[in-house]
Amino acid sequence: MKEDILIFIMESKKDVPEPAIRDHLENKKGKKLDISNIKRHLEALRKQNCLSKLSSPGKANRWKISNKNHLKNIHQKYTSVDLKQYQKTADIIDYEVSKPINDIYKKYDVKFNVKDTHYTLDSTSNKLGDFVKTIMKTESMFQAVIENDFDDLYLHWVALYAWEENPEKLKNGDYEPSPVGVIYHAYRHYLKHDIVTGKGWGGNVFFEKIVKEKIKK
């Protein structure tokens, strides 16, 4: 029943009232269900941080899946729920990734040209819609974004990009990669790993260390 609840909420555009969850489950099962049992399942999912509850006096509880931690826990605990097929997953990732990567541009003073010859972003909203579409295509990249802190993951990608593109410049401390180039390079790397090994993501620890040291200066 927990998987049915998660899927119903993932398919819903907005927060879901508890009675709607009950009606959906009863229609799916073809019979009346014990309301207290449904509440127990919802509470168990809340304690697992797979969803959250919104309560208002005199109104039915509403339930929502709305952040990366929800996705991460669903991904780990309920493997039969294929998160990649839902628009809500893309919306959550787009929202949660766009802010930190924009902060990365400012924090690390990375030069960014939206008219890059090889890569494009949605420059009107400055949200990484192309990036979200990219990571939804490959399992290991999707898993890495869901399960890792994005700041650290991005630094790892910079190091991986620099290792293959121009390690000497990085060692000299004057390497400023295009964020879009880094993202698409990471996608190509992940795709290759998915096809060849079906798992994992690699990189060069030495160059990742150089990136972090450069940023601290």
mmCIF file of C-alpha atoms in Angstrom:
data_model
loop_
_atom_site.group_PDB
_atom_site.id
_atom_site.type_symbol
_atom_site.label_atom_id
_atom_site.label_comp_id
_atom_site.label_asym_id
_atom_site.label_seq_id
_atom_site.Cartn_x
_atom_site.Cartn_y
_atom_site.Cartn_z
ATOM 1 C CA MET A 1 0.000 0.000 0.000
ATOM 2 C CA LYS A 2 2.884 2.389 0.704
ATOM 3 C CA GLU A 3 4.059 2.169 -2.908
ATOM 4 C CA ASP A 4 0.511 2.887 -4.138
ATOM 5 C CA ILE A 5 0.369 5.986 -1.938
ATOM 6 C CA LEU A 6 3.741 7.258 -3.164
ATOM 7 C CA ILE A 7 2.867 6.719 -6.815
ATOM 8 C CA PHE A 8 -0.486 8.507 -6.430
ATOM 9 C CA ILE A 9 1.203 11.538 -4.852
ATOM 10 C CA MET A 10 3.974 11.530 -7.470
ATOM 11 C CA GLU A 11 1.334 11.550 -10.209
ATOM 12 C CA SER A 12 -0.494 14.499 -8.612
ATOM 13 C CA LYS A 13 0.515 18.046 -9.526
ATOM 14 C CA LYS A 14 -0.350 19.510 -6.120
ATOM 15 C CA ASP A 15 -0.499 18.454 -2.475
ATOM 16 C CA VAL A 16 -2.982 15.603 -2.019
ATOM 17 C CA PRO A 17 -5.843 15.663 0.536
ATOM 18 C CA GLU A 18 -6.023 12.548 2.691
ATOM 19 C CA PRO A 19 -9.589 11.686 1.577
ATOM 20 C CA ALA A 20 -8.368 11.671 -2.047
ATOM 21 C CA ILE A 21 -5.688 9.149 -1.102
ATOM 22 C CA ARG A 22 -8.288 6.968 0.585
ATOM 23 C CA ASP A 23 -10.634 7.154 -2.411
ATOM 24 C CA HIS A 24 -7.807 6.292 -4.799
ATOM 25 C CA LEU A 25 -6.743 3.252 -2.770
ATOM 26 C CA GLU A 26 -10.316 2.015 -2.438
ATOM 27 C CA ASN A 27 -10.887 2.361 -6.183
ATOM 28 C CA LYS A 28 -7.649 0.531 -6.865
ATOM 29 C CA LYS A 29 -8.434 -2.299 -4.420
ATOM 30 C CA GLY A 30 -12.123 -2.401 -5.312
ATOM 31 C CA LYS A 31 -13.265 -2.402 -1.701
ATOM 32 C CA LYS A 32 -13.637 -0.296 1.431
ATOM 33 C CA LEU A 33 -10.448 0.077 3.429
ATOM 34 C CA ASP A 34 -9.747 0.683 7.094
ATOM 35 C CA ILE A 35 -9.040 4.420 7.364
ATOM 36 C CA SER A 36 -6.840 3.928 10.417
ATOM 37 C CA ASN A 37 -4.673 1.516 8.436
ATOM 38 C CA ILE A 38 -4.192 4.105 5.673
ATOM 39 C CA LYS A 39 -3.232 6.665 8.298
ATOM 40 C CA ARG A 40 -0.650 4.252 9.714
ATOM 41 C CA HIS A 41 0.934 3.829 6.292
ATOM 42 C CA LEU A 42 1.018 7.589 5.745
ATOM 43 C CA GLU A 43 2.568 8.160 9.160
ATOM 44 C CA ALA A 44 5.183 5.459 8.485
ATOM 45 C CA LEU A 45 6.107 7.169 5.202
ATOM 46 C CA ARG A 46 6.353 10.509 6.994
ATOM 47 C CA LYS A 47 8.702 9.042 9.616
ATOM 48 C CA GLN A 48 10.844 7.644 6.799
ATOM 49 C CA ASN A 49 10.960 11.182 5.346
ATOM 50 C CA CYS A 50 9.415 10.053 2.074
ATOM 51 C CA LEU A 51 6.671 12.682 2.266
ATOM 52 C CA SER A 52 5.428 15.424 4.565
ATOM 53 C CA LYS A 53 2.074 16.364 6.088
ATOM 54 C CA LEU A 54 0.319 19.721 5.985
ATOM 55 C CA SER A 55 -2.259 20.258 8.717
ATOM 56 C CA SER A 56 -4.834 23.037 9.079
ATOM 57 C CA PRO A 57 -7.487 23.309 11.844
ATOM 58 C CA GLY A 58 -10.840 22.023 10.638
ATOM 59 C CA LYS A 59 -9.458 20.749 7.346
ATOM 60 C CA ALA A 60 -8.282 17.358 6.107
ATOM 61 C CA ASN A 61 -4.567 16.664 6.223
ATOM 62 C CA ARG A 62 -2.708 17.144 2.952
ATOM 63 C CA TRP A 63 0.352 15.163 1.894
ATOM 64 C CA LYS A 64 3.178 16.084 -0.436
ATOM 65 C CA ILE A 65 6.475 14.912 -1.930
ATOM 66 C CA SER A 66 8.422 18.088 -2.478
ATOM 67 C CA ASN A 67 12.180 17.898 -1.901
ATOM 68 C CA LYS A 68 15.352 16.014 -2.700
ATOM 69 C CA ASN A 69 15.365 14.164 0.634
ATOM 70 C CA HIS A 70 11.906 12.766 -0.117
ATOM 71 C CA LEU A 71 13.152 11.543 -3.501
ATOM 72 C CA LYS A 72 16.329 10.116 -1.999
ATOM 73 C CA ASN A 73 14.479 8.092 0.617
ATOM 74 C CA ILE A 74 11.880 6.818 -1.845
ATOM 75 C CA HIS A 75 14.685 5.881 -4.238
ATOM 76 C CA GLN A 76 16.445 3.900 -1.489
ATOM 77 C CA LYS A 77 13.493 2.322 0.321
ATOM 78 C CA TYR A 78 10.888 1.762 -2.412
ATOM 79 C CA THR A 79 12.785 0.615 -5.470
ATOM 80 C CA SER A 80 9.621 -0.409 -7.314
ATOM 81 C CA VAL A 81 8.673 3.292 -7.595
ATOM 82 C CA ASP A 82 10.443 4.500 -10.751
ATOM 83 C CA LEU A 83 10.940 8.169 -9.929
ATOM 84 C CA LYS A 84 12.394 9.047 -13.318
ATOM 85 C CA GLN A 85 9.038 8.673 -15.068
ATOM 86 C CA TYR A 86 7.298 11.436 -13.089
ATOM 87 C CA GLN A 87 7.214 15.131 -13.959
ATOM 88 C CA LYS A 88 7.247 15.914 -10.225
ATOM 89 C CA THR A 89 10.739 14.400 -9.939
ATOM 90 C CA ALA A 90 12.017 16.663 -12.726
ATOM 91 C CA ASP A 91 10.364 19.711 -11.131
ATOM 92 C CA ILE A 92 11.919 18.990 -7.718
ATOM 93 C CA ILE A 93 15.383 18.410 -9.165
ATOM 94 C CA ASP A 94 15.091 21.513 -11.357
ATOM 95 C CA TYR A 95 14.172 23.638 -8.332
ATOM 96 C CA GLU A 96 16.744 22.182 -5.950
ATOM 97 C CA VAL A 97 19.635 22.100 -8.407
ATOM 98 C CA SER A 98 19.072 25.463 -10.119
ATOM 99 C CA LYS A 99 19.602 27.465 -6.922
ATOM 100 C CA PRO A 100 22.864 25.844 -5.769
ATOM 101 C CA ILE A 101 24.382 25.837 -9.245
ATOM 102 C CA ASN A 102 23.564 29.519 -9.671
ATOM 103 C CA ASP A 103 25.186 30.083 -6.270
ATOM 104 C CA ILE A 104 28.199 28.136 -7.518
ATOM 105 C CA TYR A 105 28.527 30.519 -10.458
ATOM 106 C CA LYS A 106 28.692 33.457 -8.039
ATOM 107 C CA LYS A 107 30.711 31.798 -5.252
ATOM 108 C CA TYR A 108 33.402 30.373 -7.508
ATOM 109 C CA ASP A 109 33.348 33.280 -9.994
ATOM 110 C CA VAL A 110 32.936 30.889 -12.913
ATOM 111 C CA LYS A 111 32.716 32.565 -16.298
ATOM 112 C CA PHE A 112 29.449 31.608 -18.013
ATOM 113 C CA ASN A 113 28.388 32.389 -21.549
ATOM 114 C CA VAL A 114 24.808 31.381 -22.370
ATOM 115 C CA LYS A 115 25.676 31.569 -26.095
ATOM 116 C CA ASP A 116 28.228 28.781 -25.719
ATOM 117 C CA THR A 117 28.860 27.202 -29.123
ATOM 118 C CA HIS A 118 28.217 23.656 -28.007
ATOM 119 C CA TYR A 119 25.766 23.872 -25.128
ATOM 120 C CA THR A 120 22.562 25.714 -24.292
ATOM 121 C CA LEU A 121 20.555 26.578 -21.178
ATOM 122 C CA ASP A 122 17.178 28.165 -20.583
ATOM 123 C CA SER A 123 18.550 31.694 -20.207
ATOM 124 C CA THR A 124 15.130 33.268 -19.640
ATOM 125 C CA SER A 125 14.437 31.504 -16.348
ATOM 126 C CA ASN A 126 18.095 30.711 -15.591
ATOM 127 C CA LYS A 127 16.928 27.263 -14.496
ATOM 128 C CA LEU A 128 18.724 24.180 -15.664
ATOM 129 C CA GLY A 129 15.950 22.507 -17.592
ATOM 130 C CA ASP A 130 18.401 20.981 -20.047
ATOM 131 C CA PHE A 131 20.419 19.590 -17.155
ATOM 132 C CA VAL A 132 17.361 17.967 -15.614
ATOM 133 C CA LYS A 133 16.453 16.352 -18.927
ATOM 134 C CA THR A 134 20.020 15.121 -19.158
ATOM 135 C CA ILE A 135 20.233 13.457 -15.768
ATOM 136 C CA MET A 136 16.850 11.790 -16.190
ATOM 137 C CA LYS A 137 18.276 9.845 -19.138
ATOM 138 C CA THR A 138 20.889 7.802 -17.312
ATOM 139 C CA GLU A 139 20.497 5.786 -14.122
ATOM 140 C CA SER A 140 23.898 6.332 -12.507
ATOM 141 C CA MET A 141 23.802 10.098 -13.058
ATOM 142 C CA PHE A 142 20.270 10.276 -11.697
ATOM 143 C CA GLN A 143 21.313 8.273 -8.640
ATOM 144 C CA ALA A 144 24.363 10.483 -8.060
ATOM 145 C CA VAL A 145 22.284 13.670 -8.135
ATOM 146 C CA ILE A 146 19.632 12.174 -5.837
ATOM 147 C CA GLU A 147 22.096 10.773 -3.303
ATOM 148 C CA ASN A 148 24.895 13.362 -3.178
ATOM 149 C CA ASP A 149 25.307 16.948 -2.066
ATOM 150 C CA PHE A 150 25.274 18.963 -5.268
ATOM 151 C CA ASP A 151 28.139 21.323 -4.358
ATOM 152 C CA ASP A 152 30.533 18.415 -3.857
ATOM 153 C CA LEU A 153 29.190 16.585 -6.892
ATOM 154 C CA TYR A 154 29.712 19.642 -9.092
ATOM 155 C CA LEU A 155 33.316 20.018 -7.909
ATOM 156 C CA HIS A 156 33.857 16.382 -8.755
ATOM 157 C CA TRP A 157 32.517 17.005 -12.266
ATOM 158 C CA VAL A 158 34.802 20.038 -12.697
ATOM 159 C CA ALA A 159 37.772 17.866 -11.783
ATOM 160 C CA LEU A 160 36.651 15.109 -14.129
ATOM 161 C CA TYR A 161 36.166 17.634 -16.958
ATOM 162 C CA ALA A 162 39.550 19.262 -16.310
ATOM 163 C CA TRP A 163 41.326 15.923 -16.151
ATOM 164 C CA GLU A 164 40.265 15.150 -19.708
ATOM 165 C CA GLU A 165 40.192 18.667 -21.172
ATOM 166 C CA ASN A 166 43.232 20.526 -19.815
ATOM 167 C CA PRO A 167 44.875 19.236 -16.599
ATOM 168 C CA GLU A 168 47.945 21.463 -17.000
ATOM 169 C CA LYS A 169 45.866 24.635 -16.838
ATOM 170 C CA LEU A 170 44.107 23.358 -13.737
ATOM 171 C CA LYS A 171 47.440 22.624 -12.045
ATOM 172 C CA ASN A 172 48.572 26.162 -12.868
ATOM 173 C CA GLY A 173 45.471 27.564 -11.184
ATOM 174 C CA ASP A 174 44.070 29.403 -14.208
ATOM 175 C CA TYR A 175 41.392 26.991 -15.386
ATOM 176 C CA GLU A 176 37.815 28.320 -15.589
ATOM 177 C CA PRO A 177 35.603 25.693 -17.223
ATOM 178 C CA SER A 178 32.181 26.434 -18.654
ATOM 179 C CA PRO A 179 29.549 25.166 -16.168
ATOM 180 C CA VAL A 180 27.446 23.963 -19.076
ATOM 181 C CA GLY A 181 30.412 22.155 -20.568
ATOM 182 C CA VAL A 182 31.063 20.508 -17.212
ATOM 183 C CA ILE A 183 27.473 19.287 -16.982
ATOM 184 C CA TYR A 184 27.332 17.833 -20.469
ATOM 185 C CA HIS A 185 30.759 16.285 -20.117
ATOM 186 C CA ALA A 186 29.501 14.622 -16.934
ATOM 187 C CA TYR A 187 26.491 13.332 -18.840
ATOM 188 C CA ARG A 188 28.687 11.763 -21.519
ATOM 189 C CA HIS A 189 30.833 10.185 -18.807
ATOM 190 C CA TYR A 190 27.830 8.771 -16.952
ATOM 191 C CA LEU A 191 26.250 7.474 -20.124
ATOM 192 C CA LYS A 192 29.443 5.663 -21.023
ATOM 193 C CA HIS A 193 29.592 4.114 -17.549
ATOM 194 C CA ASP A 194 25.949 3.056 -17.768
ATOM 195 C CA ILE A 195 26.498 1.331 -21.069
ATOM 196 C CA VAL A 196 29.817 -0.301 -20.206
ATOM 197 C CA THR A 197 29.427 -1.125 -16.521
ATOM 198 C CA GLY A 198 25.839 -0.236 -15.610
ATOM 199 C CA LYS A 199 26.975 1.456 -12.430
ATOM 200 C CA GLY A 200 29.095 3.993 -10.667
ATOM 201 C CA TRP A 201 30.763 7.283 -11.379
ATOM 202 C CA GLY A 202 34.499 7.955 -11.377
ATOM 203 C CA GLY A 203 36.965 10.785 -11.520
ATOM 204 C CA ASN A 204 40.399 11.873 -10.432
ATOM 205 C CA VAL A 205 40.823 12.568 -6.720
ATOM 206 C CA PHE A 206 44.062 14.479 -7.266
ATOM 207 C CA PHE A 207 42.499 17.020 -9.616
ATOM 208 C CA GLU A 208 39.381 17.276 -7.488
ATOM 209 C CA LYS A 209 41.690 18.285 -4.614
ATOM 210 C CA ILE A 210 43.281 20.968 -6.819
ATOM 211 C CA VAL A 211 39.856 22.377 -7.676
ATOM 212 C CA LYS A 212 38.875 22.644 -4.010
ATOM 213 C CA GLU A 213 42.204 24.256 -3.073
ATOM 214 C CA LYS A 214 41.849 26.794 -5.878
ATOM 215 C CA ILE A 215 38.351 27.730 -4.708
ATOM 216 C CA LYS A 216 39.540 28.280 -1.120
ATOM 217 C CA LYS A 217 42.033 30.961 -2.280
#
